[in-house]
Coordinates of C-alpha atoms in Angstrom, one line a residue:
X1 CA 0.0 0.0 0.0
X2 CA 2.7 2.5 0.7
X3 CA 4.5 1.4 -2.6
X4 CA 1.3 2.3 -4.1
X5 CA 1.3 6.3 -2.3
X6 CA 4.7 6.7 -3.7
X7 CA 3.6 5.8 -7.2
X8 CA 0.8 8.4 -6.8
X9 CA 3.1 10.8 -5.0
X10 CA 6.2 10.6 -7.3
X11 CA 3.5 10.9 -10.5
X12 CA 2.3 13.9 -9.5
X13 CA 5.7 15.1 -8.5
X14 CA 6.6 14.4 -12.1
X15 CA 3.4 16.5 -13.4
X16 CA 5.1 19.7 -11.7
X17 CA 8.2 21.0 -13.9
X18 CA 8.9 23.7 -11.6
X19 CA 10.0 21.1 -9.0
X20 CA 11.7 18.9 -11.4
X21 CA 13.7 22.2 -12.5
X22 CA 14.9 23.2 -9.4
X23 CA 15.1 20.3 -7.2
X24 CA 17.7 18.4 -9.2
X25 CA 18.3 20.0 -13.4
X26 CA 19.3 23.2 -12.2
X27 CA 21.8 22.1 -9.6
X28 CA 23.6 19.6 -11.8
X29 CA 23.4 22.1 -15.3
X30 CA 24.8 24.6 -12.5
X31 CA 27.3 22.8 -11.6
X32 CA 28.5 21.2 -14.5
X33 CA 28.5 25.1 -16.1
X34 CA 30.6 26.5 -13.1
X35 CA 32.7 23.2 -12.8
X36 CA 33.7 24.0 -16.4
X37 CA 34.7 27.4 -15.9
X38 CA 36.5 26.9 -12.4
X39 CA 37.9 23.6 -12.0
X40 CA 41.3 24.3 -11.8
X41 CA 40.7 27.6 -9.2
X42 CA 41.2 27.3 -5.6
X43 CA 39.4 28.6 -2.5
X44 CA 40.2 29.6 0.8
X45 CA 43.1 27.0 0.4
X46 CA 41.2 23.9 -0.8
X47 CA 40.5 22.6 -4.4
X48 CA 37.2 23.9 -6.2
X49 CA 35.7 20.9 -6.1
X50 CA 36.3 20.3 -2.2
X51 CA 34.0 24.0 -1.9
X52 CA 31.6 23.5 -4.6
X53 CA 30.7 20.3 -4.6
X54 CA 29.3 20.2 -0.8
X55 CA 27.9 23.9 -1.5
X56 CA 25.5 22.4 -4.2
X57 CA 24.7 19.3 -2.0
X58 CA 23.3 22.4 0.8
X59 CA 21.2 24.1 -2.2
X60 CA 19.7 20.7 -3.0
X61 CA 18.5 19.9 0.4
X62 CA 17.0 23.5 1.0
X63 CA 15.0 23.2 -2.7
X64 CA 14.1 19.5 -2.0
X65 CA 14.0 18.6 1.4
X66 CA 13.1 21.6 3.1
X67 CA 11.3 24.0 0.3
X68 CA 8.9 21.7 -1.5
X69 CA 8.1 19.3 1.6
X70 CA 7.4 22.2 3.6
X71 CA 5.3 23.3 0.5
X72 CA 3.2 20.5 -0.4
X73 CA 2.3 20.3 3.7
X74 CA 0.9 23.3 3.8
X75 CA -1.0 23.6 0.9
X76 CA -2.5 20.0 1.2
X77 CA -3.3 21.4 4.4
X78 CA -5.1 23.9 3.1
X79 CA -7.1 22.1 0.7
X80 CA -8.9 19.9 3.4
X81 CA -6.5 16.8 2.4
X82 CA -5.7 15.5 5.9
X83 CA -8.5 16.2 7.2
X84 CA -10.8 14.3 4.9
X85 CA -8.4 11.7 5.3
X86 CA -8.8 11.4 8.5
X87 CA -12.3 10.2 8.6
X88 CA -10.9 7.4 6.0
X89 CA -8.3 3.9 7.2
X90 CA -5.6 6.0 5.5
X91 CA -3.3 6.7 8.8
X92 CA -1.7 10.5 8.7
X93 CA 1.0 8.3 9.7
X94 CA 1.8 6.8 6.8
X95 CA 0.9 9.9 4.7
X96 CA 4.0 11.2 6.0
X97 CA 6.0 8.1 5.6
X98 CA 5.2 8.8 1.8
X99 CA 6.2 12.4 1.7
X100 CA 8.9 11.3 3.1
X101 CA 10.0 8.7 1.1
X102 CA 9.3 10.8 -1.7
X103 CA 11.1 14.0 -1.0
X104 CA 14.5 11.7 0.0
X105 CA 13.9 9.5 -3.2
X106 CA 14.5 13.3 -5.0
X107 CA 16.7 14.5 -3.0
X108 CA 19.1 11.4 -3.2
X109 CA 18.7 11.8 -7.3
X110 CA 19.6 14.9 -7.3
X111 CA 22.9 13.9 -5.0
X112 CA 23.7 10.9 -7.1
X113 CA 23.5 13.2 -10.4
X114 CA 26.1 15.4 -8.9
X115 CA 28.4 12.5 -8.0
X116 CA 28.2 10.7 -11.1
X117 CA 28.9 14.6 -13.3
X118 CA 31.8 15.3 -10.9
X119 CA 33.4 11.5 -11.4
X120 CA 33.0 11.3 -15.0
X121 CA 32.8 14.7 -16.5
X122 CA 35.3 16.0 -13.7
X123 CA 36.9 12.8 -13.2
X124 CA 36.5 14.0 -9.3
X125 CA 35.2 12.1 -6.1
X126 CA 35.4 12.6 -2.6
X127 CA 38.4 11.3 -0.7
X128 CA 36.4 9.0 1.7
X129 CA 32.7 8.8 -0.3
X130 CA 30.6 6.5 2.9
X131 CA 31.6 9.2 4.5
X132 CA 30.2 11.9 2.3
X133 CA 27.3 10.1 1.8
X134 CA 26.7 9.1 5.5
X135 CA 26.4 13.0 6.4
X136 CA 24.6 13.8 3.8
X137 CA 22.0 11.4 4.4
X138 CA 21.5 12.5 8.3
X139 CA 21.5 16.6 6.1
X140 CA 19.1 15.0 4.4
X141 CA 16.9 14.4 8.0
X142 CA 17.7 17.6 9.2
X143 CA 16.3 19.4 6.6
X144 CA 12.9 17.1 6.5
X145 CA 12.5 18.1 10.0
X146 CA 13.2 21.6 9.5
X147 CA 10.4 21.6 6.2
X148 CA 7.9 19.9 8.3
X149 CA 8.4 21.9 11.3
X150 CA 7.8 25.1 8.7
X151 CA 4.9 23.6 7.2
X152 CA 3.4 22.4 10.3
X153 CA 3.0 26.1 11.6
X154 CA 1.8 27.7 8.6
X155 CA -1.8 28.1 7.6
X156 CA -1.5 29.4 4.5
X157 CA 0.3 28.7 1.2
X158 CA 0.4 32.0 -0.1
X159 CA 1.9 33.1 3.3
X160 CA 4.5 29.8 2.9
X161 CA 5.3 31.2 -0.4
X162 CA 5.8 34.7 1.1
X163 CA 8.2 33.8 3.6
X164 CA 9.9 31.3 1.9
X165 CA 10.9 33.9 -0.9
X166 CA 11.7 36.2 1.6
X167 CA 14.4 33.6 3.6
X168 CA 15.5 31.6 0.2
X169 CA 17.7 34.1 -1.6
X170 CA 19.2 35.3 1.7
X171 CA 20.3 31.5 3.0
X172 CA 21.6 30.8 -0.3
X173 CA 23.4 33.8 -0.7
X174 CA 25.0 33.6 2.6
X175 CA 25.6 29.9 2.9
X176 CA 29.4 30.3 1.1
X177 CA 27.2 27.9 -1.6
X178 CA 27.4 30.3 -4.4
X179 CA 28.9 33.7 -3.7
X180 CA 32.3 33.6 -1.7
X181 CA 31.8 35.1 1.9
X182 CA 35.5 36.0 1.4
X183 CA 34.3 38.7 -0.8
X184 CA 31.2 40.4 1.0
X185 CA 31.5 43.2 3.7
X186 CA 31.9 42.3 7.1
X187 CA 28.6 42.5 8.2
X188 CA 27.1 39.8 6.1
X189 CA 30.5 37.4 6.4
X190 CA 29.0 38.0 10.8
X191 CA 25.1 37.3 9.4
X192 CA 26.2 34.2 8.0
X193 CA 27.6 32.9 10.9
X194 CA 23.7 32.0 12.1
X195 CA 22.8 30.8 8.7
X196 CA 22.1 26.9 9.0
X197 CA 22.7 26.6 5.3
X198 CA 26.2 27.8 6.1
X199 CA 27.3 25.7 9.1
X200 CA 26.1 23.0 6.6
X201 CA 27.7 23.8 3.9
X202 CA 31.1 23.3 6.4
X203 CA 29.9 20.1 7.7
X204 CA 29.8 19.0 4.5
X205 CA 33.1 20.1 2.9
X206 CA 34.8 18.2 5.8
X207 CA 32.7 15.1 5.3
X208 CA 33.8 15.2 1.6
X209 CA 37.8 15.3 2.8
X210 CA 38.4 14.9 6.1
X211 CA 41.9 17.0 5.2
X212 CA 39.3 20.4 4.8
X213 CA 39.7 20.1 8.7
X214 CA 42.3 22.1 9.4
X215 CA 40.7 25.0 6.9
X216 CA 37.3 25.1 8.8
X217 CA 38.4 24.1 12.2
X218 CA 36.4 26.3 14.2
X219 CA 33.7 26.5 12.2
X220 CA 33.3 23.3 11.6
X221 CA 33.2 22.6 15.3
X222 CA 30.9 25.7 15.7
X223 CA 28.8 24.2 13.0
X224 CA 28.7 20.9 14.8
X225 CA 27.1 22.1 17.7
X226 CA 25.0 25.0 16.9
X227 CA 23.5 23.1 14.1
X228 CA 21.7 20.2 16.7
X229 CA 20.9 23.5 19.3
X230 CA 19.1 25.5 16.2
X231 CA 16.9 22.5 15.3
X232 CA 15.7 22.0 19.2
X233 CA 14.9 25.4 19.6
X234 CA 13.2 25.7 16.2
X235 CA 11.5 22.3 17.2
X236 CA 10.2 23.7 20.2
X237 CA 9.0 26.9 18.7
X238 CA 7.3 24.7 16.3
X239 CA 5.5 22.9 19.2
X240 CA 4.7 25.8 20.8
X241 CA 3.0 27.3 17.8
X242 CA 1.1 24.2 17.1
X243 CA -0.4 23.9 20.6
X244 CA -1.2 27.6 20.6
X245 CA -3.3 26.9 17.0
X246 CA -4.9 23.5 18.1
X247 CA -6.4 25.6 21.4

């Protein structure tokens, strides 16, 4: 029966171009562009690849785990969906298994296009890859529960939309994904230190070679711990929000 949701949920997936685009083509015709142009360029003392590669792994997880999770939530919300289901045998439960199954099934495409452009186009791969992909998949986690958390507290998709515009440019700007931080004023390089996207993005470079370690030292220990202390907090406001709508 649940192989039978995903079916359903994967077609209509499918039916939706914009989430095709930018869940998993964009990233990989991005990177293949910008891997063409800079391959042989440093930064901040480590290869191109080393920086890039985990950068485009963190703009996959906010488009896919996070952004259209988080979407779909709230507007099936809105439509009634769970609600009429829940007068049916259909278990919420397992409603969520399949949005979840779904949105990792995408996300992990998207991943595996990346790897298998940057080991035969770029003839590149990460220095210890169970590594890589071990992190990636508890990323993966993190940014489900961040999506759900944002859909669970928001009524109303136009107001998801709204807000998610609103934070999406920002993150990814600042998340040392796309634009060097190197390069921006001070202010923003001190914004980004509270940008989840950005502690990320240094989790990952040192999961991809463990050698990045002595570049991002501190912030990759910061990232470590601030990263589990955001999600609780944001966890609890999430709670907090959804008691205060249920009474």
């Amino acid at each position: 029966m649940i192989l039978e949701q995903l079916k359903i949920e994967l077609k209509i997936y499918l039916r939706q171009p914009l989430y095709l685009l930018f869940s998993i083509l964009m990233p990989v015709v991005s990177f293949a562009m910008f891997g063409s142009i800079y391959k042989n360029s440093s930064y901040g003392g480590i290869d191109f690849f080393s920086a890039y590669i985990p950068g485009f792994c963190v703009i996959i997880l906010f488009a896919s785990s996070v952004y259209n999770v988080g979407n779909q939530v709230v507007a099936d919300r809105e439509k009634g969906i769970y609600r009429r289901l829940g007068v049916t045998p259909v278990s919420l439960p397992r409603i969520m298994m399949v949005v979840i199954m779904k949105v990792f099934l995408v996300a992990m495409t998207a991943f595996l296009l990346i790897m298998l452009t940057a080991r035969f186009i770029f003839e590149v791969a990460a220095p210890n890859m169970a590594l890589f992909v071990a992190v990636f998949l508890v990323a993966v986690v993190y940014s489900l529960l961040f999506g759900f958390g944002i859909g669970a507290i928001t009524q109303k998709i136009n107001t998801f939309s709204a807000v998610m515009m609103a934070l999406f440019m920002p993150m990814i700007i600042l998340s040392d994904a796309t634009v060097p931080l190197s390069v921006m004023p001070r202010t923003l390089q001190n914004i980004a230190e509270v940008n989840p996207l950005y502690r990320l993005n240094l989790v990952l470079r040192v999961a991809w070679n463990p050698e990045n370690l002595s570049a991002y030292h501190d912030g990759f220990y910061i990232s470590v711990v601030t990263l589990p202390v955001f999600m609780v907090l944001f966890l609890l406001l999430v709670a907090s929000q959804w008691n205060r709508a249920r009474n």
